[in-house]
XYZ file of N, CA, C and O in Angstrom:
780
model
N 1.611 24.455 -29.234
C 1.266 23.181 -28.631
C -0.245 22.989 -28.707
O -1.005 23.847 -28.271
N -0.696 21.881 -29.235
C -2.124 21.613 -29.423
C -2.673 20.875 -28.192
O -2.458 19.674 -28.014
N -3.394 21.605 -27.335
C -3.939 21.044 -26.099
C -4.983 19.977 -26.405
O -5.038 18.938 -25.744
N -5.792 20.190 -27.399
C -6.822 19.220 -27.763
C -6.199 17.884 -28.159
O -6.651 16.816 -27.730
N -5.137 17.938 -28.962
C -4.455 16.700 -29.365
C -3.848 16.004 -28.143
O -3.889 14.774 -28.029
N -3.301 16.787 -27.224
C -2.718 16.224 -26.004
C -3.791 15.507 -25.180
O -3.588 14.392 -24.709
N -4.943 16.154 -25.011
C -6.026 15.556 -24.219
C -6.535 14.285 -24.898
O -6.763 13.264 -24.237
N -6.698 14.311 -26.213
C -7.139 13.112 -26.936
C -6.139 11.977 -26.774
O -6.526 10.830 -26.552
N -4.868 12.289 -26.912
C -3.825 11.255 -26.787
C -3.807 10.691 -25.363
O -3.659 9.487 -25.159
N -3.942 11.575 -24.363
C -3.960 11.130 -22.963
C -5.150 10.228 -22.689
O -5.033 9.211 -22.000
N -6.314 10.597 -23.234
C -7.510 9.768 -23.051
C -7.337 8.411 -23.720
O -7.682 7.374 -23.141
N -6.774 8.396 -24.921
C -6.533 7.137 -25.624
C -5.553 6.265 -24.842
O -5.771 5.057 -24.687
N -4.486 6.873 -24.318
C -3.518 6.132 -23.502
C -4.184 5.554 -22.257
O -3.904 4.420 -21.855
N -5.050 6.336 -21.625
C -5.744 5.866 -20.419
C -6.644 4.679 -20.732
O -6.667 3.688 -19.988
N -7.387 4.746 -21.842
C -8.246 3.624 -22.234
C -7.422 2.380 -22.552
O -7.776 1.265 -22.169
N -6.319 2.568 -23.259
C -5.458 1.441 -23.611
C -4.882 0.792 -22.353
O -4.864 -0.433 -22.220
N -4.420 1.622 -21.412
C -3.865 1.103 -20.162
C -4.937 0.384 -19.354
O -4.684 -0.687 -18.788
N -6.138 0.934 -19.310
C -7.231 0.296 -18.566
C -7.582 -1.061 -19.161
O -7.815 -2.027 -18.426
N -7.596 -1.159 -20.482
C -7.884 -2.445 -21.139
C -6.776 -3.455 -20.845
O -7.051 -4.615 -20.565
N -5.541 -2.999 -20.911
C -4.419 -3.900 -20.626
C -4.471 -4.370 -19.171
O -4.237 -5.540 -18.879
N -4.781 -3.444 -18.269
C -4.896 -3.782 -16.849
C -5.997 -4.824 -16.649
O -5.817 -5.804 -15.936
N -7.137 -4.617 -17.278
C -8.250 -5.568 -17.162
C -7.850 -6.944 -17.680
O -8.142 -7.966 -17.055
N -7.148 -6.973 -18.803
C -6.709 -8.251 -19.375
C -5.766 -8.988 -18.428
O -5.900 -10.190 -18.208
N -4.811 -8.264 -17.854
C -3.844 -8.885 -16.939
C -4.539 -9.326 -15.654
O -4.306 -10.421 -15.149
N -5.409 -8.477 -15.124
C -6.069 -8.769 -13.850
C -6.969 -9.990 -13.938
O -7.097 -10.750 -12.977
N -7.598 -10.204 -15.092
C -8.558 -11.295 -15.218
C -8.029 -12.492 -16.011
O -8.763 -13.440 -16.246
N -6.781 -12.433 -16.412
C -6.207 -13.529 -17.199
C -6.040 -14.773 -16.329
O -5.734 -14.685 -15.139
N -6.240 -15.912 -16.953
C -5.959 -17.171 -16.259
C -4.454 -17.245 -16.057
O -3.681 -16.989 -16.965
N -4.063 -17.545 -14.849
C -2.638 -17.531 -14.541
C -2.336 -18.581 -13.487
O -3.186 -18.909 -12.665
N -1.140 -19.091 -13.525
C -0.694 -20.001 -12.467
C -0.002 -19.148 -11.419
O 1.195 -18.926 -11.462
N -0.803 -18.620 -10.487
C -0.303 -17.677 -9.490
C 0.321 -18.349 -8.276
O 0.758 -17.670 -7.367
N 0.336 -19.644 -8.251
C 0.791 -20.288 -7.032
C -0.350 -20.329 -6.027
O -1.492 -20.037 -6.337
N -0.031 -20.667 -4.820
C -1.058 -20.821 -3.790
C -1.032 -19.608 -2.864
O -0.078 -19.414 -2.122
N -2.076 -18.815 -2.943
C -2.230 -17.650 -2.068
C -3.305 -17.950 -1.028
O -4.302 -18.602 -1.329
N -3.131 -17.432 0.192
C -4.194 -17.585 1.189
C -5.433 -16.790 0.764
O -5.359 -15.898 -0.075
N -6.557 -17.091 1.374
C -7.808 -16.385 1.081
C -7.949 -15.175 1.998
O -8.733 -15.179 2.951
N -7.152 -14.137 1.718
C -7.219 -12.896 2.495
C -7.214 -11.713 1.531
O -6.796 -11.840 0.380
N -7.675 -10.571 2.022
C -7.699 -9.367 1.190
C -6.291 -8.962 0.771
O -6.056 -8.579 -0.377
N -5.347 -9.020 1.696
C -3.980 -8.645 1.367
C -3.402 -9.588 0.321
O -2.759 -9.152 -0.640
N -3.634 -10.875 0.472
C -3.136 -11.849 -0.512
C -3.746 -11.590 -1.883
O -3.047 -11.686 -2.906
N -5.024 -11.232 -1.929
C -5.656 -10.914 -3.219
C -4.983 -9.716 -3.877
O -4.749 -9.710 -5.088
N -4.679 -8.699 -3.088
C -4.014 -7.508 -3.641
C -2.607 -7.843 -4.124
O -2.175 -7.397 -5.187
N -1.870 -8.637 -3.336
C -0.509 -9.003 -3.740
C -0.520 -9.922 -4.959
O 0.376 -9.854 -5.793
N -1.527 -10.779 -5.091
C -1.657 -11.624 -6.279
C -1.813 -10.748 -7.524
O -1.175 -10.998 -8.550
N -2.638 -9.711 -7.435
C -2.822 -8.805 -8.567
C -1.514 -8.065 -8.896
O -1.135 -7.961 -10.061
N -0.826 -7.613 -7.879
C 0.457 -6.935 -8.108
C 1.441 -7.897 -8.768
O 2.158 -7.522 -9.704
N 1.478 -9.140 -8.302
C 2.371 -10.136 -8.914
C 2.027 -10.346 -10.382
O 2.919 -10.458 -11.234
N 0.741 -10.412 -10.696
C 0.334 -10.568 -12.102
C 0.830 -9.394 -12.946
O 1.293 -9.580 -14.073
N 0.712 -8.184 -12.416
C 1.163 -7.000 -13.152
C 2.676 -7.010 -13.342
O 3.186 -6.656 -14.407
N 3.406 -7.439 -12.324
C 4.868 -7.532 -12.432
C 5.251 -8.586 -13.467
O 6.088 -8.342 -14.334
N 4.623 -9.753 -13.392
C 4.947 -10.832 -14.327
C 4.572 -10.469 -15.763
O 5.197 -10.940 -16.705
N 3.564 -9.619 -15.926
C 3.163 -9.177 -17.266
C 4.004 -7.996 -17.739
O 3.768 -7.480 -18.823
N 4.987 -7.598 -16.909
C 5.868 -6.474 -17.232
C 5.041 -5.231 -17.563
O 5.230 -4.581 -18.585
N 4.125 -4.912 -16.651
C 3.194 -3.811 -16.842
C 3.893 -2.458 -16.921
O 3.342 -1.507 -17.444
N 5.109 -2.376 -16.378
C 5.891 -1.157 -16.526
C 5.859 -0.211 -15.339
O 6.524 0.817 -15.353
N 5.103 -0.545 -14.318
C 5.035 0.303 -13.130
C 6.205 -0.025 -12.211
O 6.481 -1.188 -11.948
N 6.888 1.016 -11.723
C 8.050 0.779 -10.864
C 7.682 0.597 -9.404
O 8.408 -0.052 -8.654
N 6.584 1.201 -8.961
C 6.198 1.136 -7.552
C 4.717 0.780 -7.464
O 3.885 1.408 -8.116
N 4.417 -0.237 -6.669
C 3.040 -0.606 -6.351
C 2.848 -0.382 -4.860
O 3.789 -0.536 -4.071
N 1.635 -0.057 -4.458
C 1.338 0.233 -3.059
C 0.095 -0.537 -2.650
O -0.899 -0.550 -3.373
N 0.163 -1.179 -1.521
C -0.993 -1.886 -0.989
C -1.061 -1.628 0.502
O -0.058 -1.248 1.123
N -2.228 -1.836 1.082
C -2.381 -1.622 2.523
C -2.940 -2.875 3.182
O -3.569 -3.714 2.540
N -2.671 -2.970 4.455
C -3.308 -3.950 5.320
C -3.751 -3.165 6.548
O -2.925 -2.781 7.375
N -5.018 -2.888 6.654
C -5.501 -2.081 7.772
C -5.755 -2.970 8.989
O -5.745 -4.186 8.902
N -5.974 -2.314 10.122
C -6.333 -3.031 11.337
C -5.309 -2.970 12.452
O -5.549 -3.490 13.541
N -4.176 -2.323 12.208
C -3.132 -2.296 13.230
C -3.346 -1.229 14.300
O -2.531 -1.084 15.187
N -4.415 -0.492 14.235
C -4.700 0.521 15.246
C -5.347 -0.158 16.445
O -6.539 -0.030 16.716
N -4.530 -0.919 17.159
C -4.996 -1.872 18.174
C -5.047 -1.243 19.566
O -4.248 -1.573 20.439
N -6.007 -0.350 19.772
C -6.166 0.284 21.084
C -6.832 -0.647 22.095
O -6.777 -0.392 23.285
N -7.481 -1.705 21.624
C -8.146 -2.618 22.557
C -7.976 -4.060 22.057
O -7.867 -4.310 20.857
N -7.905 -4.978 23.002
C -7.749 -6.410 22.714
C -6.689 -6.657 21.633
O -6.946 -7.311 20.626
N -5.515 -6.150 21.866
C -4.460 -6.178 20.858
C -3.939 -7.574 20.543
O -3.715 -7.891 19.376
N -3.765 -8.405 21.530
C -3.075 -9.678 21.317
C -3.713 -10.551 20.229
O -3.028 -10.928 19.272
N -4.999 -10.878 20.280
C -5.543 -11.731 19.212
C -5.590 -11.015 17.860
O -5.331 -11.632 16.818
N -5.917 -9.725 17.855
C -5.982 -8.981 16.586
C -4.606 -8.895 15.937
O -4.457 -9.105 14.729
N -3.605 -8.607 16.735
C -2.246 -8.468 16.208
C -1.730 -9.792 15.672
O -1.092 -9.841 14.615
N -2.020 -10.875 16.380
C -1.596 -12.202 15.915
C -2.236 -12.532 14.571
O -1.571 -13.035 13.655
N -3.526 -12.230 14.424
C -4.220 -12.489 13.150
C -3.636 -11.639 12.021
O -3.465 -12.120 10.896
N -3.348 -10.378 12.304
C -2.781 -9.485 11.288
C -1.410 -9.970 10.828
O -1.113 -9.978 9.625
N -0.573 -10.365 11.768
C 0.770 -10.830 11.403
C 0.708 -12.156 10.643
O 1.496 -12.392 9.731
N -0.255 -13.009 10.987
C -0.443 -14.268 10.255
C -0.877 -13.961 8.811
O -0.381 -14.555 7.860
N -1.800 -13.013 8.651
C -2.233 -12.622 7.306
C -1.077 -12.024 6.514
O -0.869 -12.360 5.344
N -0.305 -11.157 7.147
C 0.835 -10.525 6.479
C 1.864 -11.562 6.053
O 2.299 -11.577 4.893
N 2.246 -12.443 6.952
C 3.291 -13.416 6.621
C 2.821 -14.390 5.540
O 3.578 -14.725 4.629
N 1.572 -14.832 5.612
C 1.059 -15.750 4.595
C 0.987 -15.106 3.219
O 1.365 -15.713 2.213
N 0.506 -13.874 3.164
C 0.390 -13.169 1.883
C 1.766 -12.865 1.296
O 1.992 -13.047 0.092
N 2.690 -12.402 2.135
C 4.034 -12.086 1.634
C 4.766 -13.328 1.160
O 5.443 -13.305 0.130
N 4.638 -14.442 1.890
C 5.296 -15.673 1.461
C 4.761 -16.122 0.103
O 5.521 -16.466 -0.791
N 3.440 -16.107 -0.060
C 2.849 -16.509 -1.335
C 3.308 -15.579 -2.463
O 3.638 -16.042 -3.569
N 3.335 -14.290 -2.206
C 3.758 -13.295 -3.197
C 5.204 -13.533 -3.618
O 5.513 -13.627 -4.814
N 6.094 -13.666 -2.649
C 7.519 -13.863 -2.967
C 7.756 -15.214 -3.642
O 8.568 -15.307 -4.569
N 7.057 -16.255 -3.211
C 7.174 -17.567 -3.860
C 6.685 -17.509 -5.300
O 7.293 -18.097 -6.208
N 5.573 -16.801 -5.525
C 5.020 -16.643 -6.869
C 6.034 -15.947 -7.781
O 6.289 -16.393 -8.905
N 6.633 -14.879 -7.301
C 7.612 -14.141 -8.103
C 8.862 -14.985 -8.364
O 9.427 -14.935 -9.458
N 9.272 -15.753 -7.365
C 10.453 -16.615 -7.545
C 10.175 -17.687 -8.600
O 11.032 -17.961 -9.454
N 8.980 -18.287 -8.567
C 8.673 -19.330 -9.555
C 8.557 -18.759 -10.967
O 8.739 -19.476 -11.945
N 8.286 -17.461 -11.077
C 8.198 -16.805 -12.388
C 9.540 -16.189 -12.798
O 9.623 -15.517 -13.820
N 10.565 -16.409 -11.978
C 11.918 -15.881 -12.242
C 11.971 -14.358 -12.352
O 12.726 -13.815 -13.147
N 11.176 -13.667 -11.544
C 11.218 -12.200 -11.519
C 11.477 -11.661 -10.109
O 11.420 -10.453 -9.887
N 11.775 -12.542 -9.168
C 11.942 -12.127 -7.775
C 13.085 -11.136 -7.586
O 13.006 -10.262 -6.719
N 14.116 -11.250 -8.393
C 15.258 -10.344 -8.235
C 14.930 -8.911 -8.644
O 15.692 -7.988 -8.362
N 13.786 -8.694 -9.265
C 13.359 -7.351 -9.677
C 12.461 -6.674 -8.646
O 12.037 -5.541 -8.844
N 12.150 -7.372 -7.540
C 11.128 -6.889 -6.614
C 11.691 -6.691 -5.215
O 12.396 -7.550 -4.687
N 11.334 -5.557 -4.627
C 11.645 -5.252 -3.235
C 10.336 -4.936 -2.540
O 9.531 -4.146 -3.037
N 10.097 -5.549 -1.389
C 8.914 -5.261 -0.578
C 9.359 -4.406 0.597
O 10.316 -4.753 1.298
N 8.669 -3.300 0.820
C 8.915 -2.407 1.951
C 7.631 -2.340 2.751
O 6.595 -1.890 2.253
N 7.666 -2.832 3.999
C 6.497 -2.786 4.886
C 6.760 -1.762 5.979
O 7.791 -1.815 6.647
N 5.802 -0.862 6.155
C 5.955 0.169 7.172
C 4.592 0.530 7.732
O 3.557 0.187 7.171
N 4.591 1.227 8.838
C 3.368 1.757 9.432
C 3.570 3.246 9.644
O 4.699 3.708 9.827
N 2.482 3.989 9.636
C 2.622 5.432 9.839
C 2.778 5.794 11.304
O 3.027 6.933 11.649
N 2.640 4.818 12.204
C 2.862 5.079 13.622
C 3.279 3.786 14.314
O 2.948 2.697 13.870
N 4.027 3.932 15.395
C 4.399 2.793 16.221
C 3.358 2.604 17.323
O 2.274 3.185 17.282
N 3.696 1.777 18.291
C 2.807 1.549 19.435
C 3.570 1.872 20.711
O 4.788 1.766 20.768
N 2.842 2.235 21.748
C 3.437 2.509 23.058
C 3.877 1.184 23.691
O 3.421 0.116 23.303
N 4.742 1.256 24.676
C 5.229 0.062 25.358
C 4.179 -0.462 26.334
O 3.876 -1.651 26.357
N 3.594 0.409 27.122
C 2.680 -0.004 28.184
C 1.285 -0.313 27.629
O 0.752 0.412 26.796
N 0.725 -1.412 28.129
C -0.640 -1.776 27.760
C -1.623 -0.800 28.400
O -1.443 -0.381 29.541
N -2.670 -0.421 27.656
C -3.671 0.478 28.217
C -4.760 -0.319 28.948
O -4.700 -1.550 29.010
N -5.760 0.361 29.468
C -6.812 -0.294 30.256
C -7.708 -1.197 29.409
O -8.466 -2.002 29.954
N -7.639 -1.090 28.089
C -8.476 -1.899 27.188
C -7.728 -3.082 26.592
O -8.139 -3.637 25.579
N -6.603 -3.459 27.196
C -5.775 -4.570 26.734
C -5.215 -4.326 25.329
O -5.070 -5.245 24.525
N -4.917 -3.085 25.060
C -4.294 -2.697 23.796
C -3.145 -1.766 24.061
O -2.720 -1.599 25.202
N -2.631 -1.158 23.017
C -1.597 -0.135 23.170
C -1.986 1.072 22.333
O -2.700 0.954 21.330
N -1.508 2.215 22.749
C -1.825 3.459 22.057
C -0.701 3.843 21.096
O 0.348 3.208 21.062
N -0.938 4.882 20.315
C 0.037 5.301 19.309
C 1.373 5.647 19.955
O 1.421 6.283 20.995
N 2.443 5.199 19.315
C 3.788 5.475 19.781
C 4.636 6.027 18.656
O 4.127 6.329 17.574
N 5.921 6.152 18.921
C 6.796 6.780 17.934
C 7.557 5.773 17.090
O 7.374 5.719 15.885
N 8.402 4.978 17.673
C 9.260 4.072 16.903
C 8.514 2.789 16.549
O 7.606 2.363 17.258
N 8.908 2.189 15.441
C 8.323 0.926 15.020
C 9.203 0.278 13.972
O 10.051 0.938 13.372
N 9.016 -0.996 13.710
C 9.866 -1.674 12.736
C 9.470 -1.349 11.296
O 8.333 -0.996 11.005
N 10.455 -1.468 10.422
C 10.260 -1.397 8.977
C 10.845 -2.695 8.430
O 11.931 -3.104 8.833
N 10.106 -3.359 7.545
C 10.559 -4.622 6.986
C 10.879 -4.453 5.510
O 10.107 -3.845 4.773
N 11.998 -5.027 5.093
C 12.333 -5.146 3.682
C 12.412 -6.627 3.367
O 12.958 -7.405 4.151
N 11.876 -7.021 2.224
C 11.919 -8.424 1.821
C 12.130 -8.495 0.326
O 11.696 -7.624 -0.423
N 12.813 -9.536 -0.091
C 13.045 -9.763 -1.509
C 14.305 -10.562 -1.716
O 15.119 -10.737 -0.797
N 14.485 -11.056 -2.918
C 15.611 -11.930 -3.241
C 16.958 -11.230 -3.076
O 17.963 -11.876 -2.807
N 16.991 -9.922 -3.222
C 18.267 -9.196 -3.139
C 18.481 -8.516 -1.796
O 19.439 -7.777 -1.613
N 17.602 -8.793 -0.821
C 17.740 -8.211 0.509
C 18.654 -9.085 1.352
O 18.503 -10.307 1.389
N 19.602 -8.445 2.021
C 20.507 -9.133 2.946
C 19.690 -9.556 4.164
O 19.051 -8.721 4.792
N 19.655 -10.843 4.515
C 18.845 -11.267 5.662
C 19.404 -10.749 6.980
O 20.598 -10.486 7.093
N 18.533 -10.603 7.946
C 18.958 -10.212 9.283
C 18.405 -8.863 9.699
O 17.695 -8.194 8.957
N 18.741 -8.500 10.936
C 18.299 -7.232 11.505
C 19.356 -6.163 11.280
O 20.551 -6.437 11.321
N 18.898 -4.949 11.073
C 19.791 -3.798 10.982
C 19.401 -2.867 12.119
O 18.226 -2.542 12.285
N 20.369 -2.457 12.899
C 20.078 -1.590 14.036
C 19.902 -2.402 15.301
O 19.834 -3.626 15.288
N 19.818 -1.677 16.394
C 19.670 -2.311 17.700
C 18.221 -2.699 17.941
O 17.303 -1.966 17.571
N 18.020 -3.862 18.551
C 16.679 -4.274 18.935
C 16.220 -3.377 20.074
O 16.954 -3.160 21.041
N 15.008 -2.852 19.950
C 14.491 -1.934 20.969
C 14.301 -2.658 22.297
O 13.832 -3.790 22.335
N 14.650 -1.994 23.362
C 14.452 -2.544 24.697
C 13.089 -2.103 25.218
O 12.731 -0.922 25.118
N 12.344 -3.037 25.769
C 11.054 -2.699 26.360
C 11.210 -2.035 27.719
O 10.255 -1.512 28.277
N 12.422 -2.056 28.262
C 12.675 -1.461 29.576
C 13.282 -0.073 29.481
O 13.208 0.706 30.429
N 13.911 0.229 28.359
C 14.567 1.533 28.172
C 13.777 2.315 27.131
O 13.994 2.173 25.933
N 12.836 3.113 27.610
C 12.020 3.875 26.667
C 12.017 5.348 27.054
O 12.498 5.734 28.112
N 11.462 6.141 26.190
C 11.442 7.585 26.381
C 9.987 8.045 26.427
O 9.276 7.951 25.424
N 9.546 8.481 27.586
C 8.165 8.936 27.776
C 7.151 7.887 27.318
O 6.135 8.216 26.697
N 7.415 6.615 27.580
C 6.501 5.542 27.220
C 6.662 5.007 25.812
O 5.982 4.070 25.421
N 7.542 5.607 25.032
C 7.768 5.186 23.648
C 9.094 4.447 23.517
O 10.058 4.735 24.231
N 9.137 3.503 22.575
C 10.398 2.848 22.253
C 11.383 3.886 21.729
O 11.002 4.853 21.075
N 12.649 3.670 22.020
C 13.681 4.557 21.479
C 13.995 4.138 20.046
O 14.227 2.968 19.770
N 14.025 5.105 19.179
C 14.336 4.840 17.777
C 15.837 4.595 17.648
O 16.641 5.343 18.195
N 16.229 3.537 16.932
C 17.650 3.277 16.724
C 18.100 3.701 15.326
O 19.266 3.980 15.117
N 17.177 3.730 14.366
C 17.498 4.143 12.995
C 16.411 5.096 12.519
O 15.221 4.780 12.609
N 16.827 6.224 12.008
C 15.882 7.180 11.432
C 15.278 6.548 10.174
O 16.003 6.087 9.292
N 13.947 6.505 10.091
C 13.278 5.856 8.953
C 13.693 6.468 7.624
O 13.644 5.813 6.583
N 14.142 7.719 7.652
C 14.565 8.353 6.402
C 15.820 7.698 5.841
O 16.050 7.734 4.638
N 16.606 7.034 6.675
C 17.760 6.282 6.171
C 17.286 5.084 5.362
O 17.892 4.729 4.350
N 16.211 4.436 5.813
C 15.644 3.311 5.065
C 15.138 3.810 3.721
O 15.441 3.238 2.665
N 14.361 4.893 3.742
C 13.821 5.441 2.500
C 14.933 5.894 1.565
O 14.859 5.676 0.349
N 15.959 6.544 2.115
C 17.084 6.993 1.281
C 17.772 5.804 0.633
O 18.125 5.847 -0.554
N 17.947 4.728 1.371
C 18.576 3.521 0.833
C 17.753 2.954 -0.322
O 18.297 2.613 -1.375
N 16.446 2.862 -0.128
C 15.575 2.315 -1.173
C 15.556 3.238 -2.393
O 15.686 2.779 -3.537
N 15.414 4.528 -2.168
C 15.379 5.478 -3.281
C 16.668 5.439 -4.092
O 16.640 5.349 -5.317
N 17.809 5.497 -3.398
C 19.084 5.614 -4.100
C 19.614 4.281 -4.614
O 20.054 4.189 -5.753
N 19.555 3.240 -3.785
C 20.192 1.982 -4.169
C 19.259 1.027 -4.908
O 19.729 0.118 -5.574
N 17.953 1.203 -4.778
C 17.026 0.313 -5.475
C 16.409 0.997 -6.694
O 16.407 0.462 -7.788
N 15.898 2.207 -6.495
C 15.215 2.913 -7.578
C 16.136 3.851 -8.360
O 15.709 4.440 -9.348
N 17.374 4.011 -7.892
C 18.353 4.902 -8.536
C 17.817 6.323 -8.679
O 17.934 6.953 -9.729
N 17.222 6.818 -7.598
C 16.696 8.178 -7.554
C 17.419 8.971 -6.471
O 17.803 8.408 -5.445
N 17.574 10.248 -6.678
C 18.173 11.108 -5.657
C 17.190 11.254 -4.497
O 16.017 11.561 -4.707
N 17.654 11.009 -3.287
C 16.766 11.032 -2.124
C 16.735 12.383 -1.432
O 15.789 12.687 -0.705
N 17.740 13.209 -1.640
C 17.878 14.459 -0.892
C 16.676 15.371 -0.951
O 16.200 15.857 0.082
N 16.157 15.614 -2.136
C 15.026 16.544 -2.243
C 13.749 15.924 -1.685
O 12.934 16.614 -1.067
N 13.551 14.626 -1.868
C 12.349 13.965 -1.349
C 12.353 13.919 0.176
O 11.306 14.020 0.811
N 13.531 13.770 0.767
C 13.641 13.623 2.218
C 14.108 14.901 2.907
O 14.295 14.921 4.121
N 14.336 15.940 2.121
C 14.775 17.232 2.651
C 16.060 17.097 3.471
O 16.164 17.596 4.581
N 17.005 16.361 2.919
C 18.284 16.196 3.588
C 19.021 14.988 3.066
O 18.523 14.248 2.219
N 20.210 14.791 3.598
C 21.049 13.666 3.197
C 21.101 12.650 4.334
O 21.314 13.026 5.491
N 20.890 11.379 3.994
C 20.875 10.324 5.005
C 21.730 9.161 4.530
O 21.628 8.736 3.383
N 22.588 8.675 5.429
C 23.489 7.581 5.082
C 22.692 6.319 4.754
O 21.755 5.963 5.473
N 23.082 5.611 3.686
C 22.392 4.371 3.337
C 22.701 3.265 4.346
O 23.672 3.329 5.084
N 21.838 2.285 4.372
C 21.991 1.139 5.269
C 22.456 -0.084 4.475
O 22.142 -0.221 3.296
N 23.162 -1.006 5.118
C 23.632 -2.211 4.429
C 22.525 -3.261 4.357
O 22.526 -4.226 5.116
N 21.580 -3.078 3.449
C 20.435 -3.980 3.398
C 20.378 -4.839 2.133
O 19.618 -5.802 2.085
N 21.178 -4.514 1.126
C 21.116 -5.287 -0.121
C 22.348 -6.168 -0.264
O 23.427 -5.825 0.161
N 22.140 -7.329 -0.892
C 23.248 -8.240 -1.165
C 24.164 -7.597 -2.198
O 23.705 -6.887 -3.071
N 25.424 -7.917 -2.088
C 26.395 -7.358 -3.022
C 26.265 -8.014 -4.384
O 25.781 -9.069 -4.572
């Protein structure tokens, strides 16, 4: 095996991919109407890559700011407004390009929030939290029981669905990948996709 040839080929592939990425990212495009937010800008770029059939199966983006230990109400409202506006523009853009059926959006947080407000008008880190799936092939509605703000465990919302079931569903039913080794176990899928 010629390591030098492998490294040269890998470098050439990287340069070619970078040039293609630059062309797609800066190409004039009818992206639809996106809000003027950082998240919307990132989703617009992802939409361009999807529409250009860039070949990537999974894209990842972040929206920071949910660590709302103080003055949570106005910050949280602004974050949710930014999220909903960016996601609507992204999904509308994909639908107008006739590629929406190829895309699944999974929104999650690495931590939930506590039920009780703290002394700074915010909430502290908690255990359970919502996970959102969106896309043309997602069955609308809620899955699982709505958390009760009155029935909690040590100040945390009670989890109704293990998040690994969501991940297992996406891995197996959307990406056609075995979930067992990634999740270190077997988890029943959820009824989240249209038949």
